[in-house]
mmCIF file of C-alpha atoms in Angstrom:
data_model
loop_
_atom_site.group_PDB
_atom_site.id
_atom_site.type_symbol
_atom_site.label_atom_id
_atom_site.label_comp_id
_atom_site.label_asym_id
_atom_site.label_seq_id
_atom_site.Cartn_x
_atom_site.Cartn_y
_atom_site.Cartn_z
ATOM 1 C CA UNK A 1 106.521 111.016 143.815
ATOM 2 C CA UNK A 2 108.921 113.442 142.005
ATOM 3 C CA UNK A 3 112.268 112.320 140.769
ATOM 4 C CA UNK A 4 115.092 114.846 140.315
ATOM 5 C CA UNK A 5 116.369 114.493 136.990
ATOM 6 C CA UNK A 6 119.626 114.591 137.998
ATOM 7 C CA UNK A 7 119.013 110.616 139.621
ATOM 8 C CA UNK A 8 116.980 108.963 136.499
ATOM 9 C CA UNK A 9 118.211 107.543 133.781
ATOM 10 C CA UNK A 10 116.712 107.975 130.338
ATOM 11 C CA UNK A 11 114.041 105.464 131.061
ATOM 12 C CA UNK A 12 113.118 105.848 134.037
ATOM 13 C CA UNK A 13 115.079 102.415 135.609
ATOM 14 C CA UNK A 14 117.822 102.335 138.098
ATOM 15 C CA UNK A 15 121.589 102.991 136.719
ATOM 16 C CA UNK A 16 123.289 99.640 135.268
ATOM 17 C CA UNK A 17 125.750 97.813 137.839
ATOM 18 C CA UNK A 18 126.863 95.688 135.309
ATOM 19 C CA UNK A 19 130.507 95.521 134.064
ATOM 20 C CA UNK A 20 131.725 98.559 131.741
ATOM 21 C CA UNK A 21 129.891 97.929 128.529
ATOM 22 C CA UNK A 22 131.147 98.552 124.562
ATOM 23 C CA UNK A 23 129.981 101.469 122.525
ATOM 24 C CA UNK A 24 127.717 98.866 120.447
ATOM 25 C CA UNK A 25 126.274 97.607 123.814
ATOM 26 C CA UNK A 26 125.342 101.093 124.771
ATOM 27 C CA UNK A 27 124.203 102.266 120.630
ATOM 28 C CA UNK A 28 122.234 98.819 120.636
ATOM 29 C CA UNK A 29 120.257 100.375 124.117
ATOM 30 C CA UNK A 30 119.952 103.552 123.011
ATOM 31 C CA UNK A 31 118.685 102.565 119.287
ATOM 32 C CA UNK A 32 115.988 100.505 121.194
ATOM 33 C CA UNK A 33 114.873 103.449 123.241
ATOM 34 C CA UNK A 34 114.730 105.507 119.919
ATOM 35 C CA UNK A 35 112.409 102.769 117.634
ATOM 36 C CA UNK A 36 110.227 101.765 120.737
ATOM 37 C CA UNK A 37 109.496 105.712 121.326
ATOM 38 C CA UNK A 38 111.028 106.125 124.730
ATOM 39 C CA UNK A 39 113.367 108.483 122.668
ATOM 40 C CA UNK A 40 111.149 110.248 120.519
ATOM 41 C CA UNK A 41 111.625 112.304 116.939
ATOM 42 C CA UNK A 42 112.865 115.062 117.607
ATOM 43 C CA UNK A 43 114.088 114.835 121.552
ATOM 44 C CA UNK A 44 117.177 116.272 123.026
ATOM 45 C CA UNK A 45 119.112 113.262 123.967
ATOM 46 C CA UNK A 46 120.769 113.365 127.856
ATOM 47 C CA UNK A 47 123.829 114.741 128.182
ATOM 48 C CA UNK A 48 127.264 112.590 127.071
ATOM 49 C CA UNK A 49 128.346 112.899 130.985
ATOM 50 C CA UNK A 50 124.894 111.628 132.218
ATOM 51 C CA UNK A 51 124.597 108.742 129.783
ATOM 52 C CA UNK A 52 128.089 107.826 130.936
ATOM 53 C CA UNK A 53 126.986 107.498 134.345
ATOM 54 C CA UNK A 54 124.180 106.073 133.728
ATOM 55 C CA UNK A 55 125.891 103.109 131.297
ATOM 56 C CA UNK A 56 128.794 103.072 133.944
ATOM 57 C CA UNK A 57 131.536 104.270 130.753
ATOM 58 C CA UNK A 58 133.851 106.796 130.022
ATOM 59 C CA UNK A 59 132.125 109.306 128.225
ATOM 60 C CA UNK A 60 134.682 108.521 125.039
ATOM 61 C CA UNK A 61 132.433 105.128 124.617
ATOM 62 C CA UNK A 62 128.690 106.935 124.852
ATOM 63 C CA UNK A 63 130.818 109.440 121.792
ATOM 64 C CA UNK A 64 131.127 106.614 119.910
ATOM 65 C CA UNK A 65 127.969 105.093 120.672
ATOM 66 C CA UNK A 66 126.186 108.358 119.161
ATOM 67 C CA UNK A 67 128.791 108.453 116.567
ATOM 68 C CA UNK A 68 126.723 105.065 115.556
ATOM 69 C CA UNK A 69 123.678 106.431 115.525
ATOM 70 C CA UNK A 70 124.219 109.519 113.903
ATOM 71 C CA UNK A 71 125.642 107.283 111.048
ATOM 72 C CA UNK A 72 122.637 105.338 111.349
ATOM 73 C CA UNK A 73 120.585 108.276 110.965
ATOM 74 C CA UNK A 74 118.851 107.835 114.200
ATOM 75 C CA UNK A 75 120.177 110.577 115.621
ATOM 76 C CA UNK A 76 121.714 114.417 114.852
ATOM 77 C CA UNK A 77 124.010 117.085 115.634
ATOM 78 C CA UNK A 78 126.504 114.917 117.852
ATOM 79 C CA UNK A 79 129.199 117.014 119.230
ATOM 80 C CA UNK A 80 131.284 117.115 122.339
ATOM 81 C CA UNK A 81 129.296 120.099 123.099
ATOM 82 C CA UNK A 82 125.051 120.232 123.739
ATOM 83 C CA UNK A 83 123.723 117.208 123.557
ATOM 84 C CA UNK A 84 122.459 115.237 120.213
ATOM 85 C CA UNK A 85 118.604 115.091 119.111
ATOM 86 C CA UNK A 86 116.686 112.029 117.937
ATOM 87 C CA UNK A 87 116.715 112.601 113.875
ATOM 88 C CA UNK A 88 113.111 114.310 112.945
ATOM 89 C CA UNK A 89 112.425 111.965 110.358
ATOM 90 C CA UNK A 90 112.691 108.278 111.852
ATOM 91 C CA UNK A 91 110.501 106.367 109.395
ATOM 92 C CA UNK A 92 112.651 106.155 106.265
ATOM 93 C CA UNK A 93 115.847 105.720 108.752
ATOM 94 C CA UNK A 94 114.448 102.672 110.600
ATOM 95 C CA UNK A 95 114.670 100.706 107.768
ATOM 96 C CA UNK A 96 118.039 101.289 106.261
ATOM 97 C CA UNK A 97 120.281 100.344 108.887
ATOM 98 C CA UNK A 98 121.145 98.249 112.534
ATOM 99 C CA UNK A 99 120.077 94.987 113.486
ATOM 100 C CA UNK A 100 117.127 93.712 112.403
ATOM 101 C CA UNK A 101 116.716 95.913 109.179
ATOM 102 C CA UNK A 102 114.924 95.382 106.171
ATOM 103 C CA UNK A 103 117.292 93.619 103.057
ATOM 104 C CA UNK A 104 117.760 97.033 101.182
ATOM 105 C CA UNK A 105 120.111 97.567 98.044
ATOM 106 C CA UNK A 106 123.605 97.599 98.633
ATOM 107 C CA UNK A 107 124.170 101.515 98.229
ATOM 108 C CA UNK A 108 121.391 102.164 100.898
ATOM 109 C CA UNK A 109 123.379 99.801 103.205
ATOM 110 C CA UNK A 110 126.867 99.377 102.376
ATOM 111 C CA UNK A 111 127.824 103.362 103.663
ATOM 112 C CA UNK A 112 126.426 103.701 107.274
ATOM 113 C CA UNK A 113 127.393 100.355 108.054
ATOM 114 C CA UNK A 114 130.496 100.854 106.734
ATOM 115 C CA UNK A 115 130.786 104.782 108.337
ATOM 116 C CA UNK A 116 129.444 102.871 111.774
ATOM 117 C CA UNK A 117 132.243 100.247 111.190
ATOM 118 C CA UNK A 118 134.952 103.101 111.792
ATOM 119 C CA UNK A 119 133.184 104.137 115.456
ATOM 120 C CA UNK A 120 135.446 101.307 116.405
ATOM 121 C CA UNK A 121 139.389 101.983 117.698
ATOM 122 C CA UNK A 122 140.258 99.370 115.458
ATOM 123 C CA UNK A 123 138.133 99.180 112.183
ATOM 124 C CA UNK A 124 138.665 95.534 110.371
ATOM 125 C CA UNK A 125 136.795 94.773 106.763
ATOM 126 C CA UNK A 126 136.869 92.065 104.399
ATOM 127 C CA UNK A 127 135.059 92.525 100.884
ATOM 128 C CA UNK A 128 134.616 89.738 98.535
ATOM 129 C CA UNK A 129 133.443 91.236 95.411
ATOM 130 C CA UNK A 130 133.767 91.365 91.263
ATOM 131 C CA UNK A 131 135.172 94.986 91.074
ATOM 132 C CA UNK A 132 134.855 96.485 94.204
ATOM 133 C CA UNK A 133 133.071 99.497 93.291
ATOM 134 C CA UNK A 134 130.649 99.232 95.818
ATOM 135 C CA UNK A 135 133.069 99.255 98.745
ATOM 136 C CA UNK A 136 134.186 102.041 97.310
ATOM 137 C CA UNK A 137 131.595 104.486 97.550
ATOM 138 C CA UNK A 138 131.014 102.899 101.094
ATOM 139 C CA UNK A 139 133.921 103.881 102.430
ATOM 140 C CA UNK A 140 133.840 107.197 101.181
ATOM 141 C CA UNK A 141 131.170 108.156 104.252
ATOM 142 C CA UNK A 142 133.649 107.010 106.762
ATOM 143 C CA UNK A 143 136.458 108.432 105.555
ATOM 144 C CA UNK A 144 134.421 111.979 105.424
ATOM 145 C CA UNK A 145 133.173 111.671 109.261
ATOM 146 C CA UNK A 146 137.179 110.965 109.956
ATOM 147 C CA UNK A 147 138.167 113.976 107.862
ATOM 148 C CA UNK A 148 135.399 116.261 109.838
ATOM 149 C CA UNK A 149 136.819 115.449 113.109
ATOM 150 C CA UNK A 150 133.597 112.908 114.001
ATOM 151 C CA UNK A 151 135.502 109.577 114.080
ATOM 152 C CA UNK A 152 138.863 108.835 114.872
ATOM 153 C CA UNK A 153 140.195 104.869 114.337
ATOM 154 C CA UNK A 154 143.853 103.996 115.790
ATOM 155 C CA UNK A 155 144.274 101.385 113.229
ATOM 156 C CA UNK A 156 142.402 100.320 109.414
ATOM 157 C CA UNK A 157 143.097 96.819 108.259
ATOM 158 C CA UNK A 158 141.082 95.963 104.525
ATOM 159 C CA UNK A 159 141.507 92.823 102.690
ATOM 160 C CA UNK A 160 140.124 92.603 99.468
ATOM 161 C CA UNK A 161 139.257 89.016 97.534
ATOM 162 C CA UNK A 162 138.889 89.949 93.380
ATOM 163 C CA UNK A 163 138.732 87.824 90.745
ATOM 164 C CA UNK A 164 141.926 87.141 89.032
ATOM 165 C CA UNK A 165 142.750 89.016 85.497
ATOM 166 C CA UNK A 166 142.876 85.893 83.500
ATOM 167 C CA UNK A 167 140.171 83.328 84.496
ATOM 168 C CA UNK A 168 137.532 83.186 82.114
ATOM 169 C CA UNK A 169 134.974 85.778 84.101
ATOM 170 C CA UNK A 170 131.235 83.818 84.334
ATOM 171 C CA UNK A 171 130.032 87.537 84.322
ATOM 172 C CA UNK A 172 130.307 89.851 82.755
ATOM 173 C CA UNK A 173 130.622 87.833 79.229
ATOM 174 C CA UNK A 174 129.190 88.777 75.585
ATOM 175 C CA UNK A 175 126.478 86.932 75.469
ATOM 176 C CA UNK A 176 128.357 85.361 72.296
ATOM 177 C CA UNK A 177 131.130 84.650 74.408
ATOM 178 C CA UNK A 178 134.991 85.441 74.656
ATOM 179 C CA UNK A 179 136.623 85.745 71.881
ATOM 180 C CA UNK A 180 140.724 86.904 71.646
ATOM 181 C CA UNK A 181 140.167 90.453 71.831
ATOM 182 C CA UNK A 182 137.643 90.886 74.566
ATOM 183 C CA UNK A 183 136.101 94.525 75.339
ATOM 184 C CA UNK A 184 133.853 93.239 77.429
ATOM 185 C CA UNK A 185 136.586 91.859 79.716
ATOM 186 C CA UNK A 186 139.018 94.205 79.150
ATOM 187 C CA UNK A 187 136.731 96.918 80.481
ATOM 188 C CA UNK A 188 136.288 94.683 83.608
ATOM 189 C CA UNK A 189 140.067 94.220 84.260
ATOM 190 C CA UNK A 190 140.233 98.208 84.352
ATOM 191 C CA UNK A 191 137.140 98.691 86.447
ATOM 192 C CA UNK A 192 138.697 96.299 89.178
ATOM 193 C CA UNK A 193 141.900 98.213 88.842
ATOM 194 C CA UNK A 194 140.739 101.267 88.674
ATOM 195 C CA UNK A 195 138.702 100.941 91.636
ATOM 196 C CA UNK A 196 140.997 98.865 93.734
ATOM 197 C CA UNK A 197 143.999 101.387 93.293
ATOM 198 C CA UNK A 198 141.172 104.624 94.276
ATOM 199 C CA UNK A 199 140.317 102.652 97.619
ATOM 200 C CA UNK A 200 143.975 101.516 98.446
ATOM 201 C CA UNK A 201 144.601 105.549 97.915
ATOM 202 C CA UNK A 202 141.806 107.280 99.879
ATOM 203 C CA UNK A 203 143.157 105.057 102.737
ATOM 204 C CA UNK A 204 146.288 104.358 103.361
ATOM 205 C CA UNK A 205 146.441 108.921 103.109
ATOM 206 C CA UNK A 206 144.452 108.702 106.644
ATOM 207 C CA UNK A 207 148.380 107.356 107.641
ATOM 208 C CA UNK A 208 149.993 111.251 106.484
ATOM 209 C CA UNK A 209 146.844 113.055 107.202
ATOM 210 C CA UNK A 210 145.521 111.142 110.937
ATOM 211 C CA UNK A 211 148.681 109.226 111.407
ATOM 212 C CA UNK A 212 145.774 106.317 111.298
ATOM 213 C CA UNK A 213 147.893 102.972 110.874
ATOM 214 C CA UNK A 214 146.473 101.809 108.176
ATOM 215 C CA UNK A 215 146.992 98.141 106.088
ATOM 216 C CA UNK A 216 144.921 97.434 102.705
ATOM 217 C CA UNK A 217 145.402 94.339 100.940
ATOM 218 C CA UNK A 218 144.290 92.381 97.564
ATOM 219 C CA UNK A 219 144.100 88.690 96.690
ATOM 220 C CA UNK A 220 143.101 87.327 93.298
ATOM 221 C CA UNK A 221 140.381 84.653 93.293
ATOM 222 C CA UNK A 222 140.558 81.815 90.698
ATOM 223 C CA UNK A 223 136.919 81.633 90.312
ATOM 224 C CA UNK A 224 134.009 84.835 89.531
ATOM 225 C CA UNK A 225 132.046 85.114 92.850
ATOM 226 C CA UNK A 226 128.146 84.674 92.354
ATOM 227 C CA UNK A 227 127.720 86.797 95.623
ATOM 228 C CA UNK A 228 129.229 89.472 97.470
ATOM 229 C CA UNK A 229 129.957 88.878 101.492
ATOM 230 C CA UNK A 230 131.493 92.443 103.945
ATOM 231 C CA UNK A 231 132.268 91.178 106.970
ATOM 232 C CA UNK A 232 132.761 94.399 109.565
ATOM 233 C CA UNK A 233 134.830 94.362 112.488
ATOM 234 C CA UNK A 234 134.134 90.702 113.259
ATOM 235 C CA UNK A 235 130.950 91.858 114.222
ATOM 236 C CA UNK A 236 128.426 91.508 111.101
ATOM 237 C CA UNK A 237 128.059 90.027 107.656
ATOM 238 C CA UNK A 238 126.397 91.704 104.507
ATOM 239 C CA UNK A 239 125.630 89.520 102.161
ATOM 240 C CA UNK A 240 123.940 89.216 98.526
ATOM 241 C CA UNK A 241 123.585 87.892 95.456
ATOM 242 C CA UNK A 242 124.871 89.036 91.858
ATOM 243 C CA UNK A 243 121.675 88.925 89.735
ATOM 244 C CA UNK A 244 122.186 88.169 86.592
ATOM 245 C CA UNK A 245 120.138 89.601 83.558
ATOM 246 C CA UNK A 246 121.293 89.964 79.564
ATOM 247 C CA UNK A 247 121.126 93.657 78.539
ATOM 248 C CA UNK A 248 122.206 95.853 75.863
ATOM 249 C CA UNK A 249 125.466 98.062 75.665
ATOM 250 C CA UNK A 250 128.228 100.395 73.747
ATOM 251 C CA UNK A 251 131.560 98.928 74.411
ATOM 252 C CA UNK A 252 134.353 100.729 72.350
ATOM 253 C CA UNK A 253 132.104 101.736 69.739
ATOM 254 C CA UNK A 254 130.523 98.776 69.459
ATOM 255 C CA UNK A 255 127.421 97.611 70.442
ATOM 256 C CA UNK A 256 127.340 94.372 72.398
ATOM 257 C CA UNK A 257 124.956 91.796 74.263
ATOM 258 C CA UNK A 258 125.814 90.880 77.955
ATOM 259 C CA UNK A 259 125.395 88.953 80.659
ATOM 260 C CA UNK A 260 125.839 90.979 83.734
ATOM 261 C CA UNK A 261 124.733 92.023 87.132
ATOM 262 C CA UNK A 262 124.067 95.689 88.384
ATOM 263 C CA UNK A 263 126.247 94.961 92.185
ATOM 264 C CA UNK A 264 125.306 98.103 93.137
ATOM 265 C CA UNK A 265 121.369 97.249 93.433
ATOM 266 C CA UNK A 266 121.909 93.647 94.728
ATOM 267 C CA UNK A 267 120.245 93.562 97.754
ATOM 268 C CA UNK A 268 121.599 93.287 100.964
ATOM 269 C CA UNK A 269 121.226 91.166 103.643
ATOM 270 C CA UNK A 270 122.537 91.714 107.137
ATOM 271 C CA UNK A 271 123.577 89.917 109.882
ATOM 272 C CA UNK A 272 125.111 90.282 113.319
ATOM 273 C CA UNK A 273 127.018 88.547 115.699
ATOM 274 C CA UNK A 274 124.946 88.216 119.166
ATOM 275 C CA UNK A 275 121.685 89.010 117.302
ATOM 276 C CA UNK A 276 120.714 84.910 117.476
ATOM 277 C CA UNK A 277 121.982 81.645 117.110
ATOM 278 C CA UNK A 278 121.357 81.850 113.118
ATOM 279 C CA UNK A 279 123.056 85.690 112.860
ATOM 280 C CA UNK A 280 125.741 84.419 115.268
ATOM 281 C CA UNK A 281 126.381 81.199 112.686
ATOM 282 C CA UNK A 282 126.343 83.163 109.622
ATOM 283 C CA UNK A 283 128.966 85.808 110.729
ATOM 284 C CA UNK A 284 131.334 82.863 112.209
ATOM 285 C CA UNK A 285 131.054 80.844 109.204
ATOM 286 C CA UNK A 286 131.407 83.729 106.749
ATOM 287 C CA UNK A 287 134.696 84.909 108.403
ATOM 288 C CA UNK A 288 136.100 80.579 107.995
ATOM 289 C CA UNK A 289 134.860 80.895 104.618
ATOM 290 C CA UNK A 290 137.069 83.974 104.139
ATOM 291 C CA UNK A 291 139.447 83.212 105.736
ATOM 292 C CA UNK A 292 140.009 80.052 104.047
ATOM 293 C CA UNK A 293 139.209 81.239 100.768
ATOM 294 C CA UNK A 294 142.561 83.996 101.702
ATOM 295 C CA UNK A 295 144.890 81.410 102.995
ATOM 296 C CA UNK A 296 144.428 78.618 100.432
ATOM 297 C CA UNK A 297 143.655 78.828 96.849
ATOM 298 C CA UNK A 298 144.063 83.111 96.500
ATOM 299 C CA UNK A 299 147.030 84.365 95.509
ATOM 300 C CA UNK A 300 148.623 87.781 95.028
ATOM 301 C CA UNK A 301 147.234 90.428 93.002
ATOM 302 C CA UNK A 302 148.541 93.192 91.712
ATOM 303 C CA UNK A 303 146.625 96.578 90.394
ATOM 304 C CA UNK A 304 148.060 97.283 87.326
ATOM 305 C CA UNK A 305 146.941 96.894 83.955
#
């Protein structure tokens, strides 16, 4: 029996009479397709119009859908014009990114989930963090797919939990400890700043140059966090640890012993809501934890030196 093309969907089974599903319900079926090999390396994916149909969506929900992907590196060359093809090169790209990935360090993670965070109408993250220079770079991928015309949010919302300027840090600390002048914290203080006042920029311009509404906000911690937690449009939690090791380095001319963690190499470990009872748990409880760590013993911080 042949089947005119027209009348199959990608796989073969009958079109989806479900209700109208998300753009992460229709990414999560299409990223199946790609790792089980229905979708192949290297495949012209259907048309945006047929995968509508075929989903039941407008075709503005299968864009964002392969916006995901692309920023998954699953897939290339989406455009409102021919259709996208399944990346070449899917070995490397299964294992940075989506559910079920591998823990991976956080600059091999942060940025496409971040970039696949703004897909959504309505992007929501909260970073808890020692300096925030992580999220930083992260963001940077998102904010370039907005600037080429690939994603466009209606609304940004970022809160940001830092430790305060005046606790006594845990890490980083000379390994002699903290004396009155302190380099070693001083260069902290203007890290955080530094980097805090380069994210608030980058995004609160997508309000003059997208006319994005955009919100960014800081609280000071009264405590240095041993881990790092994004949560992403209520959706997922990243999480990891700040590894601790005692290294050499040139602070102000001087050369000094500390104890400090690389954040950029902690690895990363993901979870998502609907992905199990123990992802579902994790997100939930990370966003209370948040939430409660926001409300209650935070309190306002301001980037300045």
């Amino acid at each position: 029996m042949v089947v005119d093309p027209k009348h199959a969907s990608v796989n073969g089974r009958k079109r989806s009479q479900r209700p109208q599903k998300s753009h992460r319900e229709v990414a999560d079926e299409l990223r199946a397709r790609i790792r089980s090999g229905t979708l192949r390396a290297g495949q012209r994916m259907p048309t945006q119009a047929r995968l509508a149909d075929e989903f039941g969506v407008e075709r503005g929900v299968v864009r964002q859908a392969l916006h995901l992907l692309q920023t998954e590196h699953l897939l290339t060359n989406v455009s409102k014009g021919s259709p996208a093809t399944v990346a070449p090169d899917l070995g490397l790209s299964r294992t940075l990114s989506g559910p079920g990935a591998a823990p991976q360090p956080t600059m091999v993670t942060l940025g496409p989930r971040i970039a696949a965070a703004f897909a959504a109408p309505h992007v929501e993250i909260d970073a808890l963090c020692l300096t925030s220079v992580s999220l930083n770079l992260a963001v940077g991928e998102g904010l370039r797919q907005i600037h080429a015309g690939r994603l466009n949010p209606a609304k940004v919302d970022v809160r940001v939990l830092l430790p305060g300027r005046d606790i006594d840090l845990a890490f980083p600390v000379s390994v002699e400890g903290r004396g009155e002048d302190d380099p070693v914290h001083e260069r902290w203080l203007a890290q955080r700043n530094a980097q805090g006042q380069v994210l608030q920029h980058n995004l609160l311009a997508l309000r003059a140059t997208h006319g994005i509404d955009v919100h960014v906000s800081f609280r000071a911690l009264p405590f240095t966090p041993p881990v790092k937690l994004y949560l992403l449009n209520g959706m997922e939690a990243l999480f990891a640890y700040y590894t601790l090791s005692r290294r050499k380095e040139e602070i102000d001319d001087e050369h000094l012993e500390l104890y400090d963690s690389e954040g950029t190499q902690s690895m990363l470990f993901a979870f998502e809501q609907g992905a199990g009872l123990r992802d579902t748990t994790f997100v939930e409880q990370s966003h209370l934890w948040f939430n409660a760590l926001w409300e209650t013993i935070s309190s306002e911080l301001t980037l300045t030196s």
